[in-house]
Amino acid sequence: MCRANVSVEDINDNAPSFGRSQVRVQILENLPVGHDVFLAQAMDLDAGNNAKLQYVLEPTNTFRIDEDTGMIFLAKSLSQTTVKQFKLDVTATDSGSPQYTAELSVSVSVEDVNDHTPLF
């Protein structure tokens, strides 16, 4: 009788996926800096390090992303800007070799808050 232990290791044969290529998000203009805006979470069907993802956000003027979780958050007060639409590009990259990526376009609409009293 002979016993054999067989270990099967994962190869990086799956690219990450967001499940969609674009998403629209609406936020209020009076959100505080640091407030969560959107979770851009990709999935990777590989295992171990091949499935570990890193997130990058472009541009990063008003918003930032947690590179490990994919959470986009407000990095700058919206009360300082007149821009009401932002287009953000998120890239998720796996840790395998070769590396694979996925991209997500996030459109952020800033809604006005009625915070001014009328003047005569």
Tab-separated table of N, CA and C in Angstrom:
chain	number	residue	atom	x	y	z
A	1	MET	N	0.837	-1.164	0.000
A	1	MET	CA	0.000	0.000	0.000
A	1	MET	C	0.892	1.241	0.000
A	2	CYS	N	0.519	2.205	-0.788
A	2	CYS	CA	1.307	3.429	-0.924
A	2	CYS	C	0.378	4.632	-0.780
A	3	ARG	N	0.790	5.598	0.003
A	3	ARG	CA	-0.008	6.813	0.156
A	3	ARG	C	0.716	7.948	-0.553
A	4	ALA	N	-0.081	8.767	-1.173
A	4	ALA	CA	0.495	9.917	-1.875
A	4	ALA	C	-0.308	11.160	-1.510
A	5	ASN	N	0.399	12.207	-1.225
A	5	ASN	CA	-0.236	13.497	-1.006
A	5	ASN	C	-0.076	14.318	-2.274
A	6	VAL	N	-1.186	14.784	-2.778
A	6	VAL	CA	-1.169	15.592	-3.991
A	6	VAL	C	-1.652	16.991	-3.641
A	7	SER	N	-0.834	17.972	-3.964
A	7	SER	CA	-1.217	19.374	-3.753
A	7	SER	C	-1.437	20.020	-5.103
A	8	VAL	N	-2.565	20.651	-5.240
A	8	VAL	CA	-2.883	21.365	-6.475
A	8	VAL	C	-2.760	22.851	-6.197
A	9	GLU	N	-1.883	23.507	-6.922
A	9	GLU	CA	-1.697	24.939	-6.735
A	9	GLU	C	-2.442	25.702	-7.812
A	10	ASP	N	-2.984	26.834	-7.417
A	10	ASP	CA	-3.726	27.681	-8.337
A	10	ASP	C	-2.755	28.421	-9.260
A	11	ILE	N	-3.125	28.509	-10.527
A	11	ILE	CA	-2.405	29.381	-11.448
A	11	ILE	C	-3.295	30.588	-11.704
A	12	ASN	N	-2.700	31.695	-12.043
A	12	ASN	CA	-3.466	32.920	-12.275
A	12	ASN	C	-4.056	32.880	-13.680
A	13	ASP	N	-5.207	32.218	-13.796
A	13	ASP	CA	-5.842	32.080	-15.104
A	13	ASP	C	-7.173	32.817	-15.199
A	14	ASN	N	-7.513	33.618	-14.176
A	14	ASN	CA	-8.753	34.400	-14.199
A	14	ASN	C	-8.427	35.869	-13.949
A	15	ALA	N	-9.043	36.726	-14.742
A	15	ALA	CA	-8.906	38.174	-14.532
A	15	ALA	C	-9.950	38.623	-13.522
A	16	PRO	N	-9.665	39.677	-12.762
A	16	PRO	CA	-10.696	40.221	-11.880
A	16	PRO	C	-11.848	40.777	-12.714
A	17	SER	N	-13.005	40.925	-12.068
A	17	SER	CA	-14.180	41.457	-12.764
A	17	SER	C	-15.013	42.280	-11.802
A	18	PHE	N	-15.490	43.430	-12.276
A	18	PHE	CA	-16.421	44.250	-11.505
A	18	PHE	C	-17.869	43.829	-11.769
A	19	GLY	N	-18.096	43.009	-12.770
A	19	GLY	CA	-19.460	42.584	-13.103
A	19	GLY	C	-20.173	43.555	-14.029
A	20	ARG	N	-19.661	44.772	-14.121
A	20	ARG	CA	-20.189	45.784	-15.041
A	20	ARG	C	-19.060	46.766	-15.341
A	21	SER	N	-19.222	47.547	-16.389
A	21	SER	CA	-18.145	48.443	-16.797
A	21	SER	C	-18.329	49.870	-16.290
A	22	GLN	N	-19.564	50.218	-15.896
A	22	GLN	CA	-19.788	51.562	-15.384
A	22	GLN	C	-20.914	51.591	-14.370
A	23	VAL	N	-20.861	52.606	-13.503
A	23	VAL	CA	-21.862	52.762	-12.462
A	23	VAL	C	-22.058	54.257	-12.223
A	24	ARG	N	-23.279	54.623	-11.798
A	24	ARG	CA	-23.593	56.018	-11.461
A	24	ARG	C	-23.890	56.105	-9.970
A	25	VAL	N	-23.340	57.149	-9.341
A	25	VAL	CA	-23.511	57.368	-7.911
A	25	VAL	C	-23.951	58.808	-7.703
A	26	GLN	N	-24.896	59.014	-6.782
A	26	GLN	CA	-25.324	60.364	-6.419
A	26	GLN	C	-24.949	60.620	-4.966
A	27	ILE	N	-24.359	61.796	-4.724
A	27	ILE	CA	-23.985	62.172	-3.368
A	27	ILE	C	-24.443	63.601	-3.106
A	28	LEU	N	-24.567	63.961	-1.842
A	28	LEU	CA	-24.944	65.318	-1.457
A	28	LEU	C	-23.708	66.194	-1.342
A	29	GLU	N	-23.842	67.463	-1.682
A	29	GLU	CA	-22.701	68.373	-1.680
A	29	GLU	C	-22.151	68.667	-0.285
A	30	ASN	N	-22.911	68.370	0.768
A	30	ASN	CA	-22.461	68.701	2.123
A	30	ASN	C	-21.871	67.505	2.880
A	31	LEU	N	-21.490	66.454	2.172
A	31	LEU	CA	-20.860	65.307	2.838
A	31	LEU	C	-19.518	65.721	3.433
A	32	PRO	N	-19.181	65.202	4.607
A	32	PRO	CA	-17.894	65.546	5.211
A	32	PRO	C	-16.733	64.816	4.526
A	33	VAL	N	-15.555	65.407	4.594
A	33	VAL	CA	-14.344	64.767	4.075
A	33	VAL	C	-14.167	63.438	4.801
A	34	GLY	N	-13.839	62.401	4.051
A	34	GLY	CA	-13.667	61.060	4.617
A	34	GLY	C	-14.895	60.185	4.473
A	35	HIS	N	-16.021	60.770	4.044
A	35	HIS	CA	-17.262	60.012	3.909
A	35	HIS	C	-17.148	58.995	2.772
A	36	ASP	N	-17.645	57.765	3.009
A	36	ASP	CA	-17.656	56.732	1.979
A	36	ASP	C	-18.612	57.124	0.861
A	37	VAL	N	-18.171	56.936	-0.378
A	37	VAL	CA	-18.966	57.295	-1.546
A	37	VAL	C	-19.468	56.055	-2.279
A	38	PHE	N	-18.571	55.085	-2.526
A	38	PHE	CA	-18.954	53.894	-3.283
A	38	PHE	C	-17.915	52.802	-3.067
A	39	LEU	N	-18.385	51.557	-2.949
A	39	LEU	CA	-17.490	50.414	-2.833
A	39	LEU	C	-17.314	49.798	-4.216
A	40	ALA	N	-16.163	50.034	-4.809
A	40	ALA	CA	-15.829	49.487	-6.126
A	40	ALA	C	-15.128	48.155	-5.895
A	41	GLN	N	-15.904	47.110	-5.747
A	41	GLN	CA	-15.344	45.817	-5.370
A	41	GLN	C	-15.370	44.853	-6.546
A	42	ALA	N	-14.201	44.397	-6.917
A	42	ALA	CA	-14.080	43.403	-7.983
A	42	ALA	C	-13.956	42.016	-7.362
A	43	MET	N	-14.197	41.001	-8.161
A	43	MET	CA	-14.058	39.614	-7.735
A	43	MET	C	-13.035	38.934	-8.647
A	44	ASP	N	-12.297	37.993	-8.085
A	44	ASP	CA	-11.337	37.209	-8.856
A	44	ASP	C	-11.547	35.744	-8.483
A	45	LEU	N	-11.768	34.899	-9.475
A	45	LEU	CA	-12.073	33.488	-9.234
A	45	LEU	C	-10.850	32.638	-8.910
A	46	ASP	N	-9.669	33.246	-8.939
A	46	ASP	CA	-8.474	32.511	-8.548
A	46	ASP	C	-8.436	32.372	-7.028
A	47	ALA	N	-7.380	31.733	-6.530
A	47	ALA	CA	-7.234	31.521	-5.087
A	47	ALA	C	-5.921	32.116	-4.599
A	48	GLY	N	-5.841	32.336	-3.292
A	48	GLY	CA	-4.610	32.820	-2.675
A	48	GLY	C	-4.184	34.175	-3.191
A	49	ASN	N	-2.858	34.349	-3.358
A	49	ASN	CA	-2.334	35.625	-3.841
A	49	ASN	C	-2.817	35.980	-5.236
A	50	ASN	N	-3.149	34.984	-6.036
A	50	ASN	CA	-3.648	35.257	-7.384
A	50	ASN	C	-4.986	36.000	-7.359
A	51	ALA	N	-5.690	35.920	-6.244
A	51	ALA	CA	-6.993	36.580	-6.115
A	51	ALA	C	-6.918	37.871	-5.309
A	52	LYS	N	-5.738	38.178	-4.739
A	52	LYS	CA	-5.591	39.396	-3.942
A	52	LYS	C	-5.561	40.602	-4.881
A	53	LEU	N	-6.435	41.578	-4.622
A	53	LEU	CA	-6.575	42.725	-5.519
A	53	LEU	C	-6.069	44.012	-4.888
A	54	GLN	N	-5.549	44.873	-5.740
A	54	GLN	CA	-5.150	46.232	-5.376
A	54	GLN	C	-5.947	47.179	-6.271
A	55	TYR	N	-6.437	48.278	-5.690
A	55	TYR	CA	-7.270	49.231	-6.417
A	55	TYR	C	-6.544	50.560	-6.594
A	56	VAL	N	-6.720	51.153	-7.786
A	56	VAL	CA	-6.154	52.461	-8.101
A	56	VAL	C	-7.275	53.319	-8.667
A	57	LEU	N	-7.292	54.606	-8.267
A	57	LEU	CA	-8.325	55.552	-8.713
A	57	LEU	C	-7.669	56.694	-9.468
A	58	GLU	N	-8.269	57.071	-10.582
A	58	GLU	CA	-7.832	58.235	-11.363
A	58	GLU	C	-9.055	59.071	-11.704
A	59	PRO	N	-9.045	60.365	-11.643
A	59	PRO	CA	-8.061	61.196	-10.963
A	59	PRO	C	-8.285	61.150	-9.455
A	60	THR	N	-7.363	61.719	-8.698
A	60	THR	CA	-7.445	61.637	-7.236
A	60	THR	C	-7.512	63.006	-6.573
A	61	ASN	N	-8.027	63.997	-7.243
A	61	ASN	CA	-8.094	65.338	-6.662
A	61	ASN	C	-9.115	65.429	-5.538
A	62	THR	N	-10.337	65.031	-5.801
A	62	THR	CA	-11.435	65.190	-4.851
A	62	THR	C	-11.765	63.905	-4.119
A	63	PHE	N	-11.462	62.777	-4.733
A	63	PHE	CA	-11.782	61.469	-4.167
A	63	PHE	C	-10.511	60.651	-4.023
A	64	ARG	N	-10.551	59.682	-3.105
A	64	ARG	CA	-9.457	58.726	-2.913
A	64	ARG	C	-10.079	57.329	-2.840
A	65	ILE	N	-9.211	56.316	-2.923
A	65	ILE	CA	-9.685	54.937	-2.820
A	65	ILE	C	-8.797	54.187	-1.832
A	66	ASP	N	-9.410	53.324	-1.046
A	66	ASP	CA	-8.645	52.417	-0.191
A	66	ASP	C	-8.116	51.334	-1.124
A	67	GLU	N	-6.803	51.262	-1.279
A	67	GLU	CA	-6.237	50.365	-2.285
A	67	GLU	C	-6.439	48.889	-1.986
A	68	ASP	N	-6.798	48.547	-0.755
A	68	ASP	CA	-7.041	47.140	-0.417
A	68	ASP	C	-8.510	46.742	-0.503
A	69	THR	N	-9.429	47.664	-0.176
A	69	THR	CA	-10.853	47.319	-0.148
A	69	THR	C	-11.634	47.812	-1.357
A	70	GLY	N	-11.154	48.865	-2.029
A	70	GLY	CA	-11.885	49.438	-3.155
A	70	GLY	C	-12.902	50.487	-2.740
A	71	MET	N	-12.907	50.906	-1.470
A	71	MET	CA	-13.855	51.924	-1.019
A	71	MET	C	-13.383	53.309	-1.483
A	72	ILE	N	-14.255	53.964	-2.249
A	72	ILE	CA	-13.986	55.337	-2.682
A	72	ILE	C	-14.555	56.264	-1.616
A	73	PHE	N	-13.770	57.247	-1.221
A	73	PHE	CA	-14.220	58.185	-0.194
A	73	PHE	C	-13.866	59.614	-0.595
A	74	LEU	N	-14.539	60.560	0.037
A	74	LEU	CA	-14.356	61.975	-0.246
A	74	LEU	C	-13.062	62.463	0.406
A	75	ALA	N	-12.170	63.049	-0.402
A	75	ALA	CA	-10.880	63.512	0.102
A	75	ALA	C	-10.826	65.031	0.237
A	76	LYS	N	-11.815	65.710	-0.332
A	76	LYS	CA	-11.814	67.162	-0.360
A	76	LYS	C	-13.259	67.639	-0.264
A	77	SER	N	-13.471	68.732	0.417
A	77	SER	CA	-14.825	69.260	0.578
A	77	SER	C	-15.427	69.649	-0.772
A	78	LEU	N	-16.669	69.267	-0.979
A	78	LEU	CA	-17.363	69.611	-2.223
A	78	LEU	C	-17.886	71.042	-2.210
A	79	SER	N	-17.906	71.674	-1.053
A	79	SER	CA	-18.393	73.049	-0.978
A	79	SER	C	-17.413	74.022	-1.635
A	80	GLN	N	-16.196	73.576	-1.890
A	80	GLN	CA	-15.169	74.418	-2.510
A	80	GLN	C	-15.181	74.350	-4.037
A	81	THR	N	-16.057	73.550	-4.607
A	81	THR	CA	-16.045	73.359	-6.056
A	81	THR	C	-17.414	73.634	-6.669
A	82	THR	N	-17.411	74.036	-7.918
A	82	THR	CA	-18.660	74.236	-8.655
A	82	THR	C	-18.951	73.043	-9.559
A	83	VAL	N	-18.046	72.080	-9.579
A	83	VAL	CA	-18.216	70.885	-10.407
A	83	VAL	C	-19.320	70.023	-9.818
A	84	LYS	N	-20.256	69.614	-10.657
A	84	LYS	CA	-21.382	68.796	-10.195
A	84	LYS	C	-21.343	67.376	-10.752
A	85	GLN	N	-20.379	67.085	-11.623
A	85	GLN	CA	-20.223	65.747	-12.208
A	85	GLN	C	-18.747	65.376	-12.182
A	86	PHE	N	-18.451	64.195	-11.713
A	86	PHE	CA	-17.081	63.686	-11.712
A	86	PHE	C	-17.073	62.337	-12.417
A	87	LYS	N	-16.043	62.099	-13.216
A	87	LYS	CA	-15.853	60.795	-13.846
A	87	LYS	C	-14.577	60.203	-13.260
A	88	LEU	N	-14.731	59.076	-12.590
A	88	LEU	CA	-13.616	58.403	-11.940
A	88	LEU	C	-13.366	57.061	-12.614
A	89	ASP	N	-12.120	56.695	-12.748
A	89	ASP	CA	-11.750	55.400	-13.315
A	89	ASP	C	-11.053	54.572	-12.247
A	90	VAL	N	-11.600	53.390	-11.991
A	90	VAL	CA	-11.041	52.471	-11.003
A	90	VAL	C	-10.421	51.286	-11.738
A	91	THR	N	-9.203	50.941	-11.352
A	91	THR	CA	-8.540	49.753	-11.896
A	91	THR	C	-8.241	48.800	-10.747
A	92	ALA	N	-8.652	47.550	-10.918
A	92	ALA	CA	-8.332	46.486	-9.959
A	92	ALA	C	-7.287	45.584	-10.613
A	93	THR	N	-6.186	45.344	-9.904
A	93	THR	CA	-5.108	44.508	-10.424
A	93	THR	C	-4.871	43.360	-9.464
A	94	ASP	N	-4.811	42.133	-9.995
A	94	ASP	CA	-4.554	40.991	-9.110
A	94	ASP	C	-3.057	40.868	-8.837
A	95	SER	N	-2.706	39.993	-7.908
A	95	SER	CA	-1.306	39.848	-7.489
A	95	SER	C	-0.625	38.649	-8.132
A	96	GLY	N	-1.249	38.078	-9.137
A	96	GLY	CA	-0.680	36.904	-9.794
A	96	GLY	C	0.399	37.271	-10.795
A	97	SER	N	0.906	36.231	-11.464
A	97	SER	CA	1.890	36.426	-12.517
A	97	SER	C	1.507	35.543	-13.690
A	98	PRO	N	1.136	36.113	-14.810
A	98	PRO	CA	1.077	37.539	-15.103
A	98	PRO	C	-0.098	38.200	-14.380
A	99	GLN	N	-0.008	39.519	-14.218
A	99	GLN	CA	-1.090	40.253	-13.563
A	99	GLN	C	-2.203	40.539	-14.556
A	100	TYR	N	-3.442	40.467	-14.033
A	100	TYR	CA	-4.614	40.809	-14.831
A	100	TYR	C	-5.328	41.976	-14.164
A	101	THR	N	-6.049	42.756	-14.970
A	101	THR	CA	-6.753	43.928	-14.450
A	101	THR	C	-8.205	43.954	-14.900
A	102	ALA	N	-8.984	44.770	-14.202
A	102	ALA	CA	-10.362	45.077	-14.579
A	102	ALA	C	-10.551	46.570	-14.373
A	103	GLU	N	-11.438	47.159	-15.152
A	103	GLU	CA	-11.672	48.597	-15.045
A	103	GLU	C	-13.147	48.886	-14.843
A	104	LEU	N	-13.403	49.933	-14.066
A	104	LEU	CA	-14.759	50.383	-13.782
A	104	LEU	C	-14.796	51.895	-13.888
A	105	SER	N	-15.777	52.411	-14.614
A	105	SER	CA	-15.987	53.845	-14.719
A	105	SER	C	-17.090	54.233	-13.739
A	106	VAL	N	-16.795	55.186	-12.855
A	106	VAL	CA	-17.747	55.628	-11.841
A	106	VAL	C	-18.104	57.089	-12.122
A	107	SER	N	-19.378	57.358	-12.415
A	107	SER	CA	-19.863	58.723	-12.599
A	107	SER	C	-20.505	59.174	-11.302
A	108	VAL	N	-19.983	60.252	-10.735
A	108	VAL	CA	-20.497	60.772	-9.473
A	108	VAL	C	-21.212	62.089	-9.746
A	109	SER	N	-22.500	62.135	-9.388
A	109	SER	CA	-23.293	63.357	-9.505
A	109	SER	C	-23.432	63.968	-8.121
A	110	VAL	N	-23.163	65.255	-8.026
A	110	VAL	CA	-23.255	65.973	-6.756
A	110	VAL	C	-24.577	66.723	-6.732
A	111	GLU	N	-25.422	66.385	-5.757
A	111	GLU	CA	-26.728	67.022	-5.630
A	111	GLU	C	-26.647	68.216	-4.689
A	112	ASP	N	-27.314	69.277	-5.091
A	112	ASP	CA	-27.354	70.488	-4.293
A	112	ASP	C	-28.187	70.275	-3.032
A	113	VAL	N	-27.741	70.912	-1.950
A	113	VAL	CA	-28.473	70.891	-0.690
A	113	VAL	C	-29.013	72.297	-0.475
A	114	ASN	N	-30.277	72.404	-0.106
A	114	ASN	CA	-30.896	73.723	0.118
A	114	ASN	C	-30.384	74.289	1.437
A	115	ASP	N	-29.226	74.946	1.349
A	115	ASP	CA	-28.588	75.458	2.565
A	115	ASP	C	-28.423	76.980	2.572
A	116	HIS	N	-29.139	77.672	1.688
A	116	HIS	CA	-29.076	79.133	1.631
A	116	HIS	C	-30.463	79.709	1.886
A	117	THR	N	-30.525	80.702	2.754
A	117	THR	CA	-31.809	81.384	2.994
A	117	THR	C	-32.044	82.403	1.884
A	118	PRO	N	-33.299	82.553	1.504
A	118	PRO	CA	-33.598	83.520	0.448
A	118	PRO	C	-33.308	84.949	0.905
A	119	LEU	N	-32.916	85.799	-0.029
A	119	LEU	CA	-32.632	87.190	0.236
A	119	LEU	C	-33.593	88.065	-0.575
A	120	PHE	N	-33.979	89.186	-0.024
A	120	PHE	CA	-34.827	90.144	-0.746
A	120	PHE	C	-33.973	91.280	-1.244
